[in-house]
Short mmCIF file of C-alpha atoms and ligand atoms in Angstrom, two decimals:
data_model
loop_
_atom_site.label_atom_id
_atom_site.label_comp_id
_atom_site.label_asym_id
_atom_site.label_seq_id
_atom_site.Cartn_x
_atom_site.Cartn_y
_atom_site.Cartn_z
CA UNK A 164 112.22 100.09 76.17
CA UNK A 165 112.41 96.49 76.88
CA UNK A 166 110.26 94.30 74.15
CA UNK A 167 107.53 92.39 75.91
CA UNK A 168 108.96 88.83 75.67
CA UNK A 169 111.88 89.79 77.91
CA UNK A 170 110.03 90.60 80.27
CA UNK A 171 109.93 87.55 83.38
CA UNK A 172 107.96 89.66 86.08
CA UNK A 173 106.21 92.13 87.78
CA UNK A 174 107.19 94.67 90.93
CA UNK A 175 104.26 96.46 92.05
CA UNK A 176 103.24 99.52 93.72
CA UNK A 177 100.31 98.81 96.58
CA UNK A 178 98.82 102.25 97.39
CA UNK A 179 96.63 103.62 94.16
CA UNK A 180 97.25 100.49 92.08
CA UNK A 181 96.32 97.45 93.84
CA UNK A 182 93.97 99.42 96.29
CA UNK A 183 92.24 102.16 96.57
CA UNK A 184 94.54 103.10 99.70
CA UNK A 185 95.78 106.75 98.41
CA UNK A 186 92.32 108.19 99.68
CA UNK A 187 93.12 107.27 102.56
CA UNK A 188 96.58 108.32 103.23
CA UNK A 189 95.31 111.95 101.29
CA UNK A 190 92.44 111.65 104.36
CA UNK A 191 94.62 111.15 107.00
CA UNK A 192 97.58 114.41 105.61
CA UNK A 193 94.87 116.66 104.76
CA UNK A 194 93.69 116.69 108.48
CA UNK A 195 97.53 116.91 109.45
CA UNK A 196 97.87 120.02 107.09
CA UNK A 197 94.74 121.69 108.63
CA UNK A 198 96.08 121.08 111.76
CA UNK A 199 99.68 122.53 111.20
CA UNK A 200 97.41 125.75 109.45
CA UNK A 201 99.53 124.54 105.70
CA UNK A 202 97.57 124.63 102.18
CA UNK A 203 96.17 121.87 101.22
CA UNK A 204 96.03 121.61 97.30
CA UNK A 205 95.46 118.84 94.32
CA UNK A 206 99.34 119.41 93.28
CA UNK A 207 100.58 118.63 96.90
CA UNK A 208 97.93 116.15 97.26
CA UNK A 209 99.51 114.11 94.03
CA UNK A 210 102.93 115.09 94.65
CA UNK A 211 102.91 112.75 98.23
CA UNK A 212 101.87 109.77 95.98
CA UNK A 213 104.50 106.98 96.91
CA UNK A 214 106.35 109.56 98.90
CA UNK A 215 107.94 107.82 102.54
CA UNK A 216 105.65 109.23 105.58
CA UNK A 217 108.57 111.41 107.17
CA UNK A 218 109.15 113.18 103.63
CA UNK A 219 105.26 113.95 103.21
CA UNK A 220 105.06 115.36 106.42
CA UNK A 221 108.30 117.58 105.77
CA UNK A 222 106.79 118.63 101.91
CA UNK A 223 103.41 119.41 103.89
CA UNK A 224 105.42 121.79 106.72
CA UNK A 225 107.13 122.94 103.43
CA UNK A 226 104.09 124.15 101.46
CA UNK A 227 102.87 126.21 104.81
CA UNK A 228 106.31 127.76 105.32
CA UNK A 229 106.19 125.40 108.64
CA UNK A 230 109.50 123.40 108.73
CA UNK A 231 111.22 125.31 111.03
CA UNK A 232 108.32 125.31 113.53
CA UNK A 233 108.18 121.89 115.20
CA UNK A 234 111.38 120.06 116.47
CA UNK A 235 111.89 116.55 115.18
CA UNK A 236 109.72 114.85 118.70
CA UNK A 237 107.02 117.14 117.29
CA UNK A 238 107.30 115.95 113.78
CA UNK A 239 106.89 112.56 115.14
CA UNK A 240 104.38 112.77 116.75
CA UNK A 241 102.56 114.14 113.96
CA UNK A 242 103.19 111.34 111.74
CA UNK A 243 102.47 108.77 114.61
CA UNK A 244 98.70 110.56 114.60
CA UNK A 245 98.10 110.79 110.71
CA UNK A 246 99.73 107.09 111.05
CA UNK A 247 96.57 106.36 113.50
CA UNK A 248 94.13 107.64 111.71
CA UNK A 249 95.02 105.67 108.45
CA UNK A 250 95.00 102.52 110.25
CA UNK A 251 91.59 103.36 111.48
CA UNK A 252 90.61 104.02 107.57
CA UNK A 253 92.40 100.53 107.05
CA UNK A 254 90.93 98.48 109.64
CA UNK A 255 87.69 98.78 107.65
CA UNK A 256 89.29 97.50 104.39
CA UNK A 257 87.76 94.21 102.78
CA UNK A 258 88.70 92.54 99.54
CA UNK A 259 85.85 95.34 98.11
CA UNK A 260 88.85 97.68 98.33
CA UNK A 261 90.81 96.09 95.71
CA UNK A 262 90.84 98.08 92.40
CA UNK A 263 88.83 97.12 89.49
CA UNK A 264 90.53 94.25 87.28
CA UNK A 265 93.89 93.93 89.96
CA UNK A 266 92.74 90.54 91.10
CA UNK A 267 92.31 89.24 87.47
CA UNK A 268 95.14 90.58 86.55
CA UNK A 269 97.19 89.10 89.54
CA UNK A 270 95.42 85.82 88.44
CA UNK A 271 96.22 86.53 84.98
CA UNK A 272 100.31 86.89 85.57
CA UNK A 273 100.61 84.03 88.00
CA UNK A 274 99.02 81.38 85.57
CA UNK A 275 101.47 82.87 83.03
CA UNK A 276 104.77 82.17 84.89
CA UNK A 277 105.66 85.52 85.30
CA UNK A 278 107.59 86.41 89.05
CA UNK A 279 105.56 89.24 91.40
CA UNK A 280 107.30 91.33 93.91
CA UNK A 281 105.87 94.64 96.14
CA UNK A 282 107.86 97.94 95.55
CA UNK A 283 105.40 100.34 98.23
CA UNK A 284 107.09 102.86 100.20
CA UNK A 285 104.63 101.91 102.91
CA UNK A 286 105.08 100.41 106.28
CA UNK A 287 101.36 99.89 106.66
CA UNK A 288 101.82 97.27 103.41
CA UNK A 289 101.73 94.21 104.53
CA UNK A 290 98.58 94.66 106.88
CA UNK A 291 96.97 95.96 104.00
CA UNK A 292 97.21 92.91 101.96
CA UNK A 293 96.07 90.96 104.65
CA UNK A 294 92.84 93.08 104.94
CA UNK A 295 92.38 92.82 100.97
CA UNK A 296 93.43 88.70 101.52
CA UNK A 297 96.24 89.52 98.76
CA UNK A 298 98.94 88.43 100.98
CA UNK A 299 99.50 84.66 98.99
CA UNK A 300 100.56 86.54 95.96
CA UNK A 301 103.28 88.81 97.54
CA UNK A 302 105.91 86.89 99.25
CA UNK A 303 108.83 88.97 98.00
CA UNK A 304 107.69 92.25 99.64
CA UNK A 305 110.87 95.25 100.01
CA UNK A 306 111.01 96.42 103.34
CA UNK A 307 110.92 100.27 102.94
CA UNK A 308 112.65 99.85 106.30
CA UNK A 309 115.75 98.53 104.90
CA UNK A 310 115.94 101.85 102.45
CA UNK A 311 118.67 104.37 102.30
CA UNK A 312 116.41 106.59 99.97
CA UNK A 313 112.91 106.60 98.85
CA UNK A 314 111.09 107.08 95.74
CA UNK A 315 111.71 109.04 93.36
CA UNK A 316 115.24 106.93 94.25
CA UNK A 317 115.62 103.74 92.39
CA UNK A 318 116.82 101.55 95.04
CA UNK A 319 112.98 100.26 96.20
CA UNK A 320 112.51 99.06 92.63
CA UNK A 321 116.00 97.47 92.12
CA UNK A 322 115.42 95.81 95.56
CA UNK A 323 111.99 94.50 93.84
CA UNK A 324 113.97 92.96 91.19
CA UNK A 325 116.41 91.75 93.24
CA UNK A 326 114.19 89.77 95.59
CA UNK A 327 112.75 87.51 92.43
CA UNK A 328 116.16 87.25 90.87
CA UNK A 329 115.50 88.71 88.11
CA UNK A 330 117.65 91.80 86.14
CA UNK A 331 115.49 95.42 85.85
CA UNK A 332 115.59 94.90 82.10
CA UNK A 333 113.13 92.26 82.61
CA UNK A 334 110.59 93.48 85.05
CA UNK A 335 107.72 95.99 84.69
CA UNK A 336 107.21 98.49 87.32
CA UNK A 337 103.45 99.53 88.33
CA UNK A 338 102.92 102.57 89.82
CA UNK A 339 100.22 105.62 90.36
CA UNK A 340 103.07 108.17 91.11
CA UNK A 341 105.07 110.56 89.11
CA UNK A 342 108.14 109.81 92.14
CA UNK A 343 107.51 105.94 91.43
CA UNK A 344 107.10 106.13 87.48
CA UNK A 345 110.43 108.17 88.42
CA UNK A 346 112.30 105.44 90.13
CA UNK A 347 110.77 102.83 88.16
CA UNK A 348 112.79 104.50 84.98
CA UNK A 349 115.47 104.96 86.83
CA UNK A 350 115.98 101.44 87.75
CA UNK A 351 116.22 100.67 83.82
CA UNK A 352 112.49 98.47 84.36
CA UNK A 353 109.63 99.17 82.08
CA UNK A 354 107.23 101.77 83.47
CA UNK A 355 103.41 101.52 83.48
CA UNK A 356 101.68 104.73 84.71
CA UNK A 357 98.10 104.12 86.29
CA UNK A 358 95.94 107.62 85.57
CA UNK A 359 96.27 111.12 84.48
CA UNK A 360 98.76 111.09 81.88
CA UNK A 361 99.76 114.31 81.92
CA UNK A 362 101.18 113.92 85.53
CA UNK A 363 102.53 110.06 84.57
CA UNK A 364 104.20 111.26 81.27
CA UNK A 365 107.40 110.09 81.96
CA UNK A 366 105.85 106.01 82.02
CA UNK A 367 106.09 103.68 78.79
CA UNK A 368 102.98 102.57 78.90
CA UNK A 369 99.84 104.34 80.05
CA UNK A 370 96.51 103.06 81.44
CA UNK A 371 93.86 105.64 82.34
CA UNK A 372 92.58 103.27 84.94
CA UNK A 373 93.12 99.64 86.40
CA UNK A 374 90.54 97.87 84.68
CA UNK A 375 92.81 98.55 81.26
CA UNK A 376 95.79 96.81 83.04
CA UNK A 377 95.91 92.98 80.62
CA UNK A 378 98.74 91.29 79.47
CA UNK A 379 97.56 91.70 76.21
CA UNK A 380 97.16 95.52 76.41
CA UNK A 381 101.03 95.73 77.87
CA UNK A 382 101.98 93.88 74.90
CA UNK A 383 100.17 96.41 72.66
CA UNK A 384 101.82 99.24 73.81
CA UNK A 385 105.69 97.75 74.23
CA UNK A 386 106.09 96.12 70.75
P1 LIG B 512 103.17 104.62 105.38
P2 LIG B 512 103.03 103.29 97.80
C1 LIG B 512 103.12 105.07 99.75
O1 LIG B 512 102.78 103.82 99.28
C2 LIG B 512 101.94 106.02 99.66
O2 LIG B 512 101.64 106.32 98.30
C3 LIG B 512 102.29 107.30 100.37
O3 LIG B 512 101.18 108.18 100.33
C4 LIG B 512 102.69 107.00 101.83
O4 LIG B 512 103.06 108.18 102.50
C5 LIG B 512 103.85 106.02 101.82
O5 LIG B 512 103.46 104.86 101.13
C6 LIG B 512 104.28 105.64 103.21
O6 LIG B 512 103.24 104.95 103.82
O7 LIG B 512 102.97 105.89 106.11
O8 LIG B 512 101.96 103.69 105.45
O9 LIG B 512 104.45 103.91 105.74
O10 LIG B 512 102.25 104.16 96.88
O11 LIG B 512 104.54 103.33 97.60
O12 LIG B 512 102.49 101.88 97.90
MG1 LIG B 513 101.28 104.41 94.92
#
């Protein structure tokens, strides 16, 4: 692992870190799975954290034996409507939405020099910034659009990196997945893991919740 002082920025993860966003993309696929007649369990429900919204719908068809029953028009179409019904869980987003201790700890690495890029797999990312009035501190955001492969890939966190010039060695990756603590690790940054630590074992450094996320508690943990 990296030692702390190397480290010149920050590429972050938007859905389950900076907002409380997850809930609502977990909303919006469990009324997709009940629709499609698939199981809808905690381990599925975890395992589409950070995953692209084409590959949750095909792991959700997978866990109900479904693939093979819709043709790709009809697997469209049933992204496009758990796609609606997020944005309708969006549209009522405020700043209120933004995890506990994100927007002091936003403050906190901006006053300290350090470079800030967004890593989310989502298209939706950008309008959700706006709605949490975040947008100022992003303007390197990757553009999940431009992706050949998404997380547990490394290419949306290298692409982080990239956009603030800076090498992996000397970024920290923030994430709530296992597929983004995954491609985090992958791109050779240092990993923080935000929750249950048995899922997010694989991370550097651990935090249990947001609120723990300080410079000085990073520091603790790396050196
Ligand atoms: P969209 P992250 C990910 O965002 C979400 O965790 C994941 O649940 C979602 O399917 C994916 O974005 C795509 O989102 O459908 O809005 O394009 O965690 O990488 O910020
Ligand atoms: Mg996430």
């Amino acid at each position: 692992m990296a030692k702390f002082s190397d480290i010149k920025g920050f590429v972050f993860d938007l859905d389950g870190v900076i907002t409380d966003t997850s809930v609502f993309h977990s909303q919006a696929w469990h009324q997709v799975a009940d629709k499609v007649g698939a199981p809808w369990s905690k381990e599925l429900e975890d395992g589409l954290k950070g995953i692209s919204r084409m590959d949750s719908l095909e792991m959700i068809l997978k866990a109900g034996n479904l693939q093979d029953h819709y043709t790709d028009d009809q697997k469209v179409d049933l992204a496009t409507e758990k796609n609606t019904n997020y944005l309708k869980l969006v549209d009522k987003m405020t700043p209120a939405n933004i995890l506990p201790g994100i927007k002091e700890f936003l403050d906190e690495i901006k006053d300290g020099g350090y470079l800030l890029s967004l890593a989310s797999a989502s298209k939706n990312a950008p309008t959700v910034l706006e709605k949490l009035q975040l947008t100022n501190y992003f303007p390197k955001i990757v553009d999940p659009k431009t992706l050949s492969k998404g997380k547990p890939d490394p290419e949306i966190y290298l692409k982080g990196a990239e956009l603030i010039n800076l090498k992996p060695e000397q970024c920290i990756g923030v994430e709530d997945a296992a597929a983004g603590v995954e491609s985090i690790n992958a791109a050779g940054e240092t990993s923080i893991g935000i929750g249950d630590k048995t899922i997010l074992k694989d991370a550097d450094v651990n935090f249990t919740d947001t609120s723990e996320m300080t410079l000085a508690n990073i520091k603790e943990q790396m050196d």
